[in-house]
Short mmCIF file of C-alpha atoms in Angstrom, two decimals:
data_model
loop_
_atom_site.label_atom_id
_atom_site.label_comp_id
_atom_site.label_asym_id
_atom_site.label_seq_id
_atom_site.Cartn_x
_atom_site.Cartn_y
_atom_site.Cartn_z
CA MET K 1 0.04 -0.01 0.04
CA PRO K 2 1.32 3.56 -0.89
CA LYS K 3 2.21 5.39 2.29
CA GLN K 4 0.96 8.57 0.86
CA ARG K 5 -2.46 7.08 0.88
CA LEU K 6 -2.28 6.25 4.47
CA ASP K 7 -0.96 9.76 5.30
CA ALA K 8 -3.79 11.14 3.28
CA LEU K 9 -6.24 9.12 5.30
CA THR K 10 -4.57 10.21 8.68
CA ASP K 11 -4.71 13.72 7.62
CA GLY K 12 -8.35 13.52 6.42
CA VAL K 13 -9.41 11.92 9.92
CA PHE K 14 -7.59 14.62 11.90
CA ALA K 15 -9.27 17.26 9.56
CA PHE K 16 -12.66 15.72 10.05
CA ALA K 17 -12.34 15.47 13.84
CA MET K 18 -11.11 18.93 14.13
CA THR K 19 -13.95 20.18 12.23
CA LEU K 20 -16.58 18.30 14.08
CA LEU K 21 -15.46 19.64 17.36
CA VAL K 22 -17.38 22.95 16.53
CA ILE K 23 -20.64 20.89 16.68
CA SER K 24 -20.16 21.05 20.47
CA LEU K 25 -20.48 24.68 20.50
CA ASP K 26 -24.24 24.70 20.07
CA LEU K 27 -26.86 27.09 21.31
CA PRO K 28 -29.80 25.99 23.06
CA SER K 29 -32.65 25.82 20.60
CA ASP K 30 -35.12 26.98 23.22
CA ALA K 31 -33.34 30.26 24.06
CA GLN K 32 -35.44 33.24 24.10
CA VAL K 33 -33.24 36.20 23.24
CA THR K 34 -34.69 39.64 23.08
CA ASN K 35 -31.68 41.79 23.59
CA ALA K 36 -27.89 41.92 23.51
CA GLY K 37 -27.49 41.39 27.36
CA GLN K 38 -29.44 38.01 27.05
CA LEU K 39 -27.30 36.94 24.02
CA LEU K 40 -24.08 37.71 25.99
CA GLY K 41 -25.53 35.62 28.99
CA LEU K 42 -26.16 32.79 26.51
CA LEU K 43 -22.72 33.10 25.12
CA ALA K 44 -21.30 32.98 28.61
CA GLN K 45 -22.97 29.72 29.23
CA LEU K 46 -20.97 28.25 26.48
CA GLN K 47 -17.48 29.17 28.26
CA ASP K 48 -16.89 25.70 29.70
CA THR K 49 -17.63 23.95 26.31
CA LEU K 50 -15.52 26.54 24.61
CA LEU K 51 -12.57 25.81 26.70
CA VAL K 52 -12.94 22.12 26.13
CA TYR K 53 -13.24 22.99 22.39
CA VAL K 54 -9.73 24.78 22.68
CA ILE K 55 -8.10 22.07 24.70
CA SER K 56 -9.41 19.30 22.21
CA PHE K 57 -8.05 21.32 19.09
CA VAL K 58 -4.89 21.95 20.53
CA VAL K 59 -4.25 18.34 21.55
CA LEU K 60 -5.56 17.08 18.10
CA GLY K 61 -3.29 19.86 16.49
CA ALA K 62 -0.20 18.51 18.57
CA ARG K 63 -0.86 14.89 17.83
CA TRP K 64 -1.18 15.83 14.21
CA ILE K 65 2.11 17.68 14.18
CA ARG K 66 3.81 14.82 15.91
CA ASN K 67 2.35 12.32 13.53
CA ALA K 68 3.47 14.34 10.57
CA LYS K 69 7.10 14.61 12.10
CA ASP K 70 7.09 10.91 12.89
CA HIS K 71 5.99 9.80 9.42
CA GLY K 72 8.48 12.10 7.53
CA SER K 73 8.18 13.84 4.29
CA GLU K 74 10.58 15.18 1.45
CA THR K 75 9.36 18.72 2.07
CA TRP K 76 9.70 20.10 5.58
CA CYS K 77 8.50 23.04 7.30
CA SER K 78 9.21 24.72 10.94
CA TYR K 79 7.22 23.87 14.01
CA GLY K 80 6.45 27.62 14.01
CA TYR K 81 4.78 27.46 10.74
CA ALA K 82 2.99 24.26 11.47
CA TRP K 83 1.56 25.76 14.57
CA ALA K 84 0.67 28.95 12.85
CA VAL K 85 -1.48 26.89 10.44
CA ILE K 86 -3.09 24.94 13.35
CA ILE K 87 -4.03 28.18 14.94
CA HIS K 88 -5.42 29.43 11.62
CA LEU K 89 -7.35 26.25 11.26
CA PHE K 90 -8.83 26.71 14.60
CA PHE K 91 -10.35 30.06 13.75
CA VAL K 92 -11.53 28.59 10.49
CA THR K 93 -13.33 25.79 12.27
CA LEU K 94 -15.09 28.37 14.42
CA ILE K 95 -16.65 30.19 11.30
CA PRO K 96 -19.71 27.90 11.26
CA PHE K 97 -20.47 28.66 14.82
CA SER K 98 -20.14 32.58 14.35
CA THR K 99 -22.14 32.16 11.04
CA LYS K 100 -25.00 30.48 12.78
CA LEU K 101 -24.69 33.05 15.65
CA VAL K 102 -25.08 35.80 13.35
CA GLY K 103 -27.76 34.15 11.28
CA LEU K 104 -29.96 33.62 14.56
CA TYR K 105 -29.05 36.99 16.28
CA GLY K 106 -27.84 39.19 13.90
CA GLU K 107 -29.84 42.09 15.00
CA PHE K 108 -27.69 42.24 18.20
CA TRP K 109 -24.26 43.58 18.31
CA PRO K 110 -22.52 40.73 20.25
CA ALA K 111 -23.38 38.39 17.44
CA VAL K 112 -22.29 40.62 14.69
CA CYS K 113 -19.08 41.58 16.71
CA LEU K 114 -18.17 37.89 17.59
CA TYR K 115 -18.31 37.20 13.81
CA ALA K 116 -16.26 39.93 13.05
CA ALA K 117 -13.65 39.01 15.58
CA ASN K 118 -13.70 35.38 14.20
CA THR K 119 -13.26 36.93 10.68
CA ILE K 120 -10.33 39.13 12.02
CA LEU K 121 -8.59 36.58 13.85
CA THR K 122 -8.96 33.99 10.81
CA ALA K 123 -7.29 36.82 8.42
CA LEU K 124 -4.54 37.72 10.99
CA SER K 125 -3.64 34.04 11.67
CA SER K 126 -3.62 33.55 7.72
CA MET K 127 -1.35 36.42 7.34
CA ARG K 128 1.15 35.08 10.08
CA ALA K 129 1.22 31.77 8.47
CA ALA K 130 1.83 33.11 5.11
CA ASP K 131 4.66 35.41 6.32
CA LEU K 132 6.26 32.53 8.18
CA LEU K 133 6.17 30.40 4.91
CA ALA K 134 7.50 33.28 2.89
CA LYS K 135 10.35 33.52 5.39
CA GLU K 136 11.13 29.89 5.32
CA GLU K 137 11.01 29.62 1.49
CA GLN K 138 13.06 32.92 1.29
CA GLU K 139 10.37 34.42 -0.78
CA PRO K 140 8.74 37.93 -0.85
CA LYS K 141 5.56 38.28 1.38
CA PRO K 142 2.46 37.58 -0.70
CA LEU K 143 1.13 41.31 -0.80
CA ASP K 144 -1.88 40.62 -2.92
CA ALA K 145 -3.18 38.08 -0.18
CA ARG K 146 -2.14 40.45 2.54
CA LEU K 147 -4.16 43.30 0.64
CA ASP K 148 -7.25 41.18 0.41
CA LEU K 149 -6.90 40.07 4.06
CA THR K 150 -6.51 43.74 5.11
CA VAL K 151 -9.69 44.80 3.32
CA LEU K 152 -11.38 41.78 5.06
CA ILE K 153 -10.22 43.09 8.46
CA VAL K 154 -11.37 46.74 7.76
CA THR K 155 -14.96 45.55 6.64
CA ALA K 156 -15.10 43.48 9.75
CA LEU K 157 -14.31 46.14 12.07
CA LEU K 158 -16.89 48.42 10.04
CA SER K 159 -19.63 45.72 10.41
CA CYS K 160 -18.92 45.53 14.12
CA ALA K 161 -19.06 49.42 14.38
CA LEU K 162 -22.41 49.36 12.28
CA ALA K 163 -23.85 46.66 14.53
CA PHE K 164 -24.23 49.48 17.34
CA LEU K 165 -25.83 51.95 14.82
CA ALA K 166 -27.76 50.04 12.37
CA PRO K 167 -27.67 46.20 13.17
CA GLY K 168 -29.88 45.16 10.47
CA TYR K 169 -27.38 46.45 7.92
CA SER K 170 -24.09 45.73 9.52
CA MET K 171 -23.30 42.56 7.71
CA TYR K 172 -23.64 44.40 4.28
CA ALA K 173 -20.16 45.88 5.00
CA TYR K 174 -18.62 42.77 4.00
CA LEU K 175 -19.91 43.51 0.34
CA LEU K 176 -16.91 45.93 0.24
CA ASN K 177 -14.68 42.92 -0.09
CA ALA K 178 -15.70 42.85 -3.72
CA GLY K 179 -13.76 45.95 -4.27
CA SER K 180 -10.38 44.20 -3.26
CA PRO K 181 -9.49 43.22 -6.97
CA PHE K 182 -10.13 46.76 -8.23
CA LEU K 183 -7.92 48.16 -5.26
CA ARG K 184 -5.33 45.56 -6.21
CA ARG K 185 -5.15 46.70 -9.89
CA ALA K 186 -5.16 50.37 -8.87
CA LEU K 187 -2.05 49.89 -6.41
CA HIS K 188 -0.27 47.72 -9.30
CA ARG K 189 -1.06 50.33 -11.97
CA PRO K 190 2.23 52.06 -13.02
CA HIS K 191 2.21 55.66 -11.89
CA HIS K 192 3.30 58.10 -14.60
CA GLY K 193 4.87 61.51 -13.57
CA SER K 194 3.47 64.79 -15.16
#
């Protein structure tokens, strides 16, 4: 049996298990939330479950890194980069929870701001992983991706701010991300002196 097939299966099982962990972060279906304070109280009830989620994710991430090290590869990366990717994937796996939260309670600022925080942390951890990889491979930092992620961070902050003023419209701030390609082109356009 080709070792790569077993490695792929192992990676898949770890990925699946890490992704399924987020199911444990579930809101009670019978919760009656009529204001932001009640939503914050509901989220506070999840703190123990969130702690177990974080611990489980870190344990699985550490086991996966150890497994990858033990089984070798022709291509290597540093532990720093591996952990940066694990941290990034942690925030990625929280996206279904924050999406559900904003879908159910988007009229309240805590839901919108938690979604924004998840988005920002996902973007920042992606930037960190990309920077570490570029350093390891002695390549320039991926500026286009950094620009796109910066726009995403700005729109997430804008969305959170709008949640206090016009909660029903706050998520529309993310539509500004559609402008990233135009901004990229404008920044790459050669400037001509007059």
